[in-house]
């Protein structure tokens, strides 16, 4: 193996730059030429590829987003598109690929490996923490810190004005961000797609708490469960006190990565290069009980990571 490339695809996540830095610097130290593919799979199809150097990844570890930029590329579900992408890689003499991204991007990586026979290693990069067989994906920890900071600020206002705040967080079909951020901010309620919600019961509980003297109320809702507007419509008339809605949106995806994400990204970047050099393909670097391991991408993508219900129970127990 002489030339490898790296691509970031799908939604950006803090820590992607630290992973790029690790792949580039470790790859060069291992005697490889390392190339960066711009704008995700769309840039690969456009042959938007440039040589990376030790210096070109200087000062990027602390930056949010991805210096390679990213895109969603729905055409990649088509076999002919993936064949075109493989042809671009072969034409450029690239004999190994590292893909950083979430579920859709890793699916593309699996097909590039299994169907197009391109040696490929994935690194999980998504704030949603919905990739199975890895304890964490890049960006999750930073996102949680951003969300917790925002909820804490809203709690100040909720308390000053004795209001309820319905806060909608991201996560696609997963309730992980809502569960953990709600748990560590002591939210009064957490609504996730993994569990049905009974608004009547919830409204009664919140009302009772108010009657017992609780002056603020934080409800965290995962976007995959319901919109904050729907939740407010169901709760406001039941609880009868002033309610405000905040949708945190894309601030959850940006920002300088935490130490945890920088470390995870650095370890996974090195592990991805090592896996390619060992001749592994169609695998994902994963965090498993503190260790970085590789797992088969088709196993990973068989099912979505399940929400740990114990976390949700714990939140309920302590709120
Ligand atoms: O997968 C990351 C994520 O931020 C999800 O939480 C969210 O549903 C989605 O991406 C938003 O995607 P886009 O930025 O394309 O609107």
CSV table of C-alpha atoms and ligand atoms in Angstrom, one decimal:
chain,number,residue,atom,x,y,z
A,1,UNK,CA,0.0,0.0,0.0
A,2,UNK,CA,1.5,3.3,-1.1
A,3,UNK,CA,-1.3,5.9,-1.4
A,4,UNK,CA,-4.3,6.3,0.9
A,5,UNK,CA,-7.1,8.9,1.0
A,6,UNK,CA,-9.4,10.3,3.6
A,7,UNK,CA,-12.9,11.6,3.2
A,8,UNK,CA,-15.4,13.1,5.6
A,9,UNK,CA,-19.0,12.5,4.6
A,10,UNK,CA,-22.5,13.3,5.9
A,11,UNK,CA,-23.2,15.6,8.8
A,12,UNK,CA,-20.0,17.1,10.3
A,13,UNK,CA,-19.0,16.3,13.8
A,14,UNK,CA,-16.5,17.8,16.2
A,15,UNK,CA,-13.3,15.7,16.2
A,16,UNK,CA,-13.3,15.0,12.5
A,17,UNK,CA,-10.3,17.4,12.0
A,18,UNK,CA,-8.4,15.6,14.8
A,19,UNK,CA,-9.0,12.3,13.0
A,20,UNK,CA,-7.9,13.8,9.7
A,21,UNK,CA,-4.7,15.1,11.4
A,22,UNK,CA,-4.0,11.6,12.9
A,23,UNK,CA,-4.5,9.8,9.6
A,24,UNK,CA,-2.4,12.2,7.6
A,25,UNK,CA,0.5,12.4,10.1
A,26,UNK,CA,0.6,8.7,11.0
A,27,UNK,CA,0.2,7.7,7.4
A,28,UNK,CA,3.1,9.9,6.3
A,29,UNK,CA,5.2,8.5,9.2
A,30,UNK,CA,4.4,5.0,7.9
A,31,UNK,CA,5.8,6.0,4.5
A,32,UNK,CA,2.4,6.5,2.7
A,33,UNK,CA,1.3,9.3,0.5
A,34,UNK,CA,-1.9,10.7,2.0
A,35,UNK,CA,-4.6,12.4,0.0
A,36,UNK,CA,-7.7,14.4,1.1
A,37,UNK,CA,-10.9,14.1,-0.8
A,38,UNK,CA,-13.0,17.3,-0.6
A,39,UNK,CA,-16.8,17.6,0.0
A,40,UNK,CA,-17.5,14.0,0.9
A,41,UNK,CA,-18.5,11.4,-1.7
A,42,UNK,CA,-19.7,14.2,-4.0
A,43,UNK,CA,-16.1,15.5,-4.2
A,44,UNK,CA,-14.8,12.0,-4.8
A,45,UNK,CA,-17.1,11.7,-7.8
A,46,UNK,CA,-15.8,15.2,-9.0
A,47,UNK,CA,-12.2,14.0,-8.5
A,48,UNK,CA,-11.7,16.8,-6.0
A,49,UNK,CA,-8.6,15.3,-4.4
A,50,UNK,CA,-5.4,16.9,-3.0
A,51,UNK,CA,-2.2,15.8,-1.5
A,52,UNK,CA,-2.0,16.3,2.3
A,53,UNK,CA,1.2,17.1,4.1
A,54,UNK,CA,2.3,17.2,7.7
A,55,UNK,CA,2.0,20.9,7.6
A,56,UNK,CA,-1.4,21.0,5.9
A,57,UNK,CA,-3.0,19.5,9.0
A,58,UNK,CA,-1.2,21.8,11.5
A,59,UNK,CA,-3.5,23.7,13.9
A,60,UNK,CA,-6.7,21.9,13.0
A,61,UNK,CA,-7.1,19.6,16.0
A,62,UNK,CA,-9.0,22.3,17.9
A,63,UNK,CA,-11.2,23.3,15.1
A,64,UNK,CA,-14.9,22.2,14.7
A,65,UNK,CA,-16.3,21.1,11.4
A,66,UNK,CA,-14.1,19.4,8.8
A,67,UNK,CA,-11.3,21.1,6.8
A,68,UNK,CA,-12.1,18.7,4.0
A,69,UNK,CA,-15.7,19.9,4.0
A,70,UNK,CA,-18.6,17.5,3.7
A,71,UNK,CA,-21.8,16.8,1.9
A,72,UNK,CA,-24.8,14.4,1.8
A,73,UNK,CA,-24.6,12.4,-1.4
A,74,UNK,CA,-27.9,10.5,-1.9
A,75,UNK,CA,-26.7,9.2,-5.4
A,76,UNK,CA,-24.2,7.0,-3.6
A,77,UNK,CA,-27.0,4.5,-2.9
A,78,UNK,CA,-26.7,3.5,-6.6
A,79,UNK,CA,-24.3,0.8,-7.5
A,80,UNK,CA,-23.2,2.6,-10.8
A,81,UNK,CA,-22.3,5.7,-8.7
A,82,UNK,CA,-20.2,3.7,-6.4
A,83,UNK,CA,-18.5,2.0,-9.4
A,84,UNK,CA,-17.7,5.5,-10.7
A,85,UNK,CA,-16.2,6.5,-7.3
A,86,UNK,CA,-14.1,3.3,-7.2
A,87,UNK,CA,-12.9,4.1,-10.7
A,88,UNK,CA,-11.8,7.6,-9.6
A,89,UNK,CA,-9.8,6.1,-6.7
A,90,UNK,CA,-8.1,3.5,-9.0
A,91,UNK,CA,-7.3,6.2,-11.6
A,92,UNK,CA,-5.6,8.2,-8.9
A,93,UNK,CA,-3.6,5.1,-7.7
A,94,UNK,CA,-5.3,5.3,-4.3
A,95,UNK,CA,-5.2,1.8,-2.7
A,96,UNK,CA,-6.7,2.5,0.7
A,97,UNK,CA,-9.5,4.8,1.9
A,98,UNK,CA,-10.5,6.1,5.3
A,99,UNK,CA,-14.2,7.3,5.6
A,100,UNK,CA,-15.3,9.3,8.6
A,101,UNK,CA,-19.0,9.7,9.0
A,102,UNK,CA,-22.3,8.4,10.2
A,103,UNK,CA,-24.6,5.6,9.2
A,104,UNK,CA,-25.2,6.6,5.5
A,105,UNK,CA,-21.5,7.3,4.9
A,106,UNK,CA,-20.4,4.0,6.5
A,107,UNK,CA,-22.9,2.2,4.4
A,108,UNK,CA,-21.3,3.7,1.3
A,109,UNK,CA,-17.9,2.7,2.7
A,110,UNK,CA,-19.1,-0.9,3.2
A,111,UNK,CA,-20.2,-1.1,-0.4
A,112,UNK,CA,-16.9,0.5,-1.7
A,113,UNK,CA,-15.2,-2.3,0.2
A,114,UNK,CA,-17.3,-5.3,-0.4
A,115,UNK,CA,-18.8,-4.6,-3.8
A,116,UNK,CA,-16.1,-2.4,-5.4
A,117,UNK,CA,-13.1,-4.1,-3.7
A,118,UNK,CA,-11.6,-0.9,-2.5
A,119,UNK,CA,-9.7,-1.4,0.8
A,120,UNK,CA,-11.7,0.8,3.2
A,121,UNK,CA,-11.8,1.5,6.9
A,122,UNK,CA,-14.5,3.6,8.6
A,123,UNK,CA,-14.3,5.9,11.6
A,124,UNK,CA,-17.6,6.6,13.3
A,125,UNK,CA,-18.2,10.4,13.2
A,126,UNK,CA,-21.7,11.6,14.2
A,127,UNK,CA,-23.2,13.5,17.1
A,128,UNK,CA,-26.1,11.1,17.2
A,129,UNK,CA,-24.3,8.1,18.9
A,130,UNK,CA,-26.4,5.8,16.8
A,131,UNK,CA,-23.6,3.6,15.4
A,132,UNK,CA,-23.7,0.2,17.0
A,133,UNK,CA,-20.6,-1.8,18.2
A,134,UNK,CA,-18.8,1.4,19.3
A,135,UNK,CA,-19.4,2.9,22.7
A,136,UNK,CA,-19.0,6.4,21.3
A,137,UNK,CA,-18.7,8.1,17.9
A,138,UNK,CA,-16.6,11.3,17.2
A,139,UNK,CA,-18.5,14.4,18.2
A,140,UNK,CA,-20.9,12.9,20.7
A,141,UNK,CA,-19.1,14.2,23.8
A,142,UNK,CA,-18.6,17.8,22.4
A,143,UNK,CA,-22.3,17.9,21.3
A,144,UNK,CA,-23.4,16.8,24.8
A,145,UNK,CA,-21.3,19.6,26.3
A,146,UNK,CA,-22.9,22.2,24.0
A,147,UNK,CA,-26.4,20.9,24.7
A,148,UNK,CA,-25.8,20.8,28.4
A,149,UNK,CA,-24.5,24.4,28.4
A,150,UNK,CA,-27.5,25.6,26.5
A,151,UNK,CA,-30.0,23.8,28.7
A,152,UNK,CA,-28.3,25.2,31.8
A,153,UNK,CA,-28.7,28.7,30.4
A,154,UNK,CA,-32.4,28.1,29.6
A,155,UNK,CA,-32.9,26.8,33.1
A,156,UNK,CA,-31.7,30.1,34.5
A,157,UNK,CA,-34.5,31.9,32.6
A,158,UNK,CA,-37.0,29.1,33.3
A,159,UNK,CA,-36.3,29.7,37.0
A,160,UNK,CA,-36.3,33.5,36.9
A,161,UNK,CA,-39.7,33.6,35.1
A,162,UNK,CA,-41.2,30.4,36.6
A,163,UNK,CA,-41.7,29.0,33.1
A,164,UNK,CA,-41.5,25.6,31.4
A,165,UNK,CA,-39.1,25.2,28.5
A,166,UNK,CA,-39.5,22.6,25.9
A,167,UNK,CA,-36.1,22.0,24.3
A,168,UNK,CA,-35.7,20.1,21.1
A,169,UNK,CA,-32.4,18.4,20.5
A,170,UNK,CA,-31.0,16.5,17.5
A,171,UNK,CA,-30.3,12.8,17.2
A,172,UNK,CA,-32.2,11.7,14.1
A,173,UNK,CA,-34.0,8.5,15.2
A,174,UNK,CA,-32.0,8.1,18.4
A,175,UNK,CA,-32.9,9.5,21.8
A,176,UNK,CA,-29.3,9.4,23.1
A,177,UNK,CA,-28.5,13.1,23.1
A,178,UNK,CA,-31.9,13.9,24.8
A,179,UNK,CA,-31.4,11.2,27.4
A,180,UNK,CA,-27.9,12.1,28.5
A,181,UNK,CA,-28.4,15.9,28.3
A,182,UNK,CA,-31.7,15.6,30.2
A,183,UNK,CA,-30.1,13.3,32.8
A,184,UNK,CA,-27.2,15.5,33.6
A,185,UNK,CA,-29.2,18.7,33.7
A,186,UNK,CA,-31.9,17.2,35.9
A,187,UNK,CA,-34.7,17.7,33.4
A,188,UNK,CA,-38.2,17.1,34.6
A,189,UNK,CA,-39.0,15.1,31.5
A,190,UNK,CA,-37.2,13.4,28.6
A,191,UNK,CA,-39.1,12.4,25.5
A,192,UNK,CA,-37.4,9.9,23.1
A,193,UNK,CA,-38.4,8.0,20.0
A,194,UNK,CA,-37.6,4.7,21.8
A,195,UNK,CA,-40.5,5.1,24.2
A,196,UNK,CA,-44.1,6.2,23.7
A,197,UNK,CA,-45.2,9.3,25.6
A,198,UNK,CA,-48.4,9.7,27.5
A,199,UNK,CA,-49.0,13.4,27.5
A,200,UNK,CA,-51.9,13.2,30.0
A,201,UNK,CA,-49.7,11.4,32.6
A,202,UNK,CA,-46.8,13.7,31.9
A,203,UNK,CA,-48.9,16.8,32.2
A,204,UNK,CA,-50.3,15.6,35.5
A,205,UNK,CA,-46.8,14.9,36.9
A,206,UNK,CA,-45.5,18.3,35.9
A,207,UNK,CA,-48.5,20.0,37.4
A,208,UNK,CA,-48.1,18.1,40.7
A,209,UNK,CA,-44.5,19.1,40.8
A,210,UNK,CA,-45.4,22.7,40.3
A,211,UNK,CA,-48.0,22.5,43.0
A,212,UNK,CA,-45.4,21.1,45.3
A,213,UNK,CA,-43.3,24.2,44.7
A,214,UNK,CA,-41.0,23.5,41.8
A,215,UNK,CA,-40.6,26.8,40.0
A,216,UNK,CA,-39.0,25.7,36.7
A,217,UNK,CA,-39.6,22.9,34.3
A,218,UNK,CA,-37.3,21.6,31.6
A,219,UNK,CA,-38.6,19.1,29.1
A,220,UNK,CA,-36.0,17.7,26.6
A,221,UNK,CA,-37.4,16.2,23.5
A,222,UNK,CA,-35.4,14.3,20.9
A,223,UNK,CA,-36.2,15.4,17.3
A,224,UNK,CA,-37.0,11.8,16.3
A,225,UNK,CA,-39.8,11.6,18.9
A,226,UNK,CA,-41.8,14.8,18.3
A,227,UNK,CA,-41.2,18.5,17.5
A,228,UNK,CA,-41.0,20.9,20.5
A,229,UNK,CA,-44.1,22.6,19.0
A,230,UNK,CA,-46.1,19.4,19.2
A,231,UNK,CA,-45.0,18.7,22.8
A,232,UNK,CA,-45.9,22.3,23.8
A,233,UNK,CA,-49.3,21.9,22.2
A,234,UNK,CA,-50.0,18.8,24.3
A,235,UNK,CA,-48.5,20.1,27.5
A,236,UNK,CA,-49.2,23.8,27.8
A,237,UNK,CA,-53.0,23.6,28.3
A,238,UNK,CA,-52.5,20.7,30.7
A,239,UNK,CA,-50.0,22.4,33.0
A,240,UNK,CA,-51.4,25.9,32.5
A,241,UNK,CA,-48.2,27.9,33.1
A,242,UNK,CA,-46.1,29.9,30.7
A,243,UNK,CA,-44.2,27.7,28.2
A,244,UNK,CA,-41.4,28.6,25.8
A,245,UNK,CA,-39.9,26.5,23.0
A,246,UNK,CA,-36.2,26.3,22.0
A,247,UNK,CA,-34.9,24.3,19.1
A,248,UNK,CA,-31.2,24.0,19.5
A,249,UNK,CA,-30.6,23.0,15.9
A,250,UNK,CA,-27.2,23.0,14.3
A,251,UNK,CA,-25.3,24.7,17.1
A,252,UNK,CA,-25.1,21.1,18.4
A,253,UNK,CA,-22.8,20.1,15.5
A,254,UNK,CA,-20.2,22.9,15.7
A,255,UNK,CA,-17.6,24.0,18.1
A,256,UNK,CA,-14.1,23.1,19.2
A,257,UNK,CA,-13.9,19.4,20.2
A,258,UNK,CA,-13.5,18.4,23.8
A,259,UNK,CA,-10.4,16.6,25.0
A,260,UNK,CA,-12.4,13.3,24.9
A,261,UNK,CA,-13.2,13.8,21.2
A,262,UNK,CA,-9.7,14.9,20.3
A,263,UNK,CA,-8.2,11.8,22.0
A,264,UNK,CA,-10.8,9.4,20.5
A,265,UNK,CA,-10.2,10.9,17.0
A,266,UNK,CA,-6.4,10.6,17.4
A,267,UNK,CA,-6.6,7.0,18.5
A,268,UNK,CA,-9.1,6.0,15.8
A,269,UNK,CA,-7.1,7.8,13.1
A,270,UNK,CA,-4.0,5.8,13.9
A,271,UNK,CA,-6.0,2.6,14.2
A,272,UNK,CA,-7.6,3.2,10.8
A,273,UNK,CA,-4.1,3.5,9.1
A,274,UNK,CA,-2.9,0.4,11.0
A,275,UNK,CA,-5.9,-1.6,9.9
A,276,UNK,CA,-5.3,-0.7,6.2
A,277,UNK,CA,-1.6,-1.6,6.5
A,278,UNK,CA,-2.6,-5.0,8.0
A,279,UNK,CA,-4.8,-5.6,5.0
A,280,UNK,CA,-8.1,-5.3,6.8
A,281,UNK,CA,-11.0,-3.9,4.8
A,282,UNK,CA,-14.7,-3.1,5.3
A,283,UNK,CA,-14.1,-2.6,9.0
A,284,UNK,CA,-14.8,0.2,11.5
A,285,UNK,CA,-12.6,1.5,14.2
A,286,UNK,CA,-14.6,1.2,17.4
A,287,UNK,CA,-14.3,2.1,21.1
A,288,UNK,CA,-15.0,-1.0,23.1
A,289,UNK,CA,-14.6,-0.8,26.9
A,290,UNK,CA,-11.8,1.7,26.6
A,291,UNK,CA,-9.9,-0.1,23.8
A,292,UNK,CA,-9.8,0.8,20.2
A,293,UNK,CA,-10.7,-2.3,18.1
A,294,UNK,CA,-11.9,-3.0,14.6
A,295,UNK,CA,-15.3,-4.5,13.8
A,296,UNK,CA,-16.8,-5.7,10.6
A,297,UNK,CA,-18.8,-2.9,8.9
A,298,UNK,CA,-21.6,-5.2,7.8
A,299,UNK,CA,-22.1,-6.4,11.4
A,300,UNK,CA,-22.1,-2.7,12.6
A,301,UNK,CA,-24.7,-1.7,10.0
A,302,UNK,CA,-27.1,-4.7,10.6
A,303,UNK,CA,-28.9,-2.8,13.3
A,304,UNK,CA,-29.0,0.6,14.9
A,305,UNK,CA,-27.4,1.1,18.2
A,306,UNK,CA,-30.0,0.7,21.0
A,307,UNK,CA,-30.6,3.3,23.6
A,308,UNK,CA,-29.4,2.2,27.0
A,309,UNK,CA,-32.7,2.2,28.9
A,310,UNK,CA,-30.9,2.2,32.2
A,311,UNK,CA,-29.8,5.8,31.5
A,312,UNK,CA,-33.4,6.8,30.9
A,313,UNK,CA,-34.5,5.0,34.1
A,314,UNK,CA,-31.7,6.7,36.0
A,315,UNK,CA,-32.9,10.1,34.8
A,316,UNK,CA,-36.4,9.4,35.9
A,317,UNK,CA,-35.2,8.1,39.3
A,318,UNK,CA,-33.2,11.2,40.0
A,319,UNK,CA,-35.3,14.0,38.6
B,1,LIG,O1,-26.7,13.0,11.9
B,1,LIG,C1,-26.4,14.3,12.5
B,1,LIG,C2,-27.6,15.2,12.4
B,1,LIG,O2,-27.2,16.5,13.0
B,1,LIG,C3,-28.9,14.7,13.0
B,1,LIG,O3,-28.9,14.8,14.4
B,1,LIG,C4,-29.9,15.6,12.3
B,1,LIG,O4,-31.1,14.9,12.2
B,1,LIG,C5,-29.3,15.7,10.9
B,1,LIG,O5,-27.9,15.5,11.0
B,1,LIG,C6,-29.5,17.1,10.3
B,1,LIG,O6,-29.0,17.0,9.0
B,1,LIG,P1,-28.8,18.3,8.1
B,1,LIG,O7,-27.6,19.1,8.6
B,1,LIG,O8,-28.4,17.7,6.8
B,1,LIG,O9,-30.0,19.1,8.1
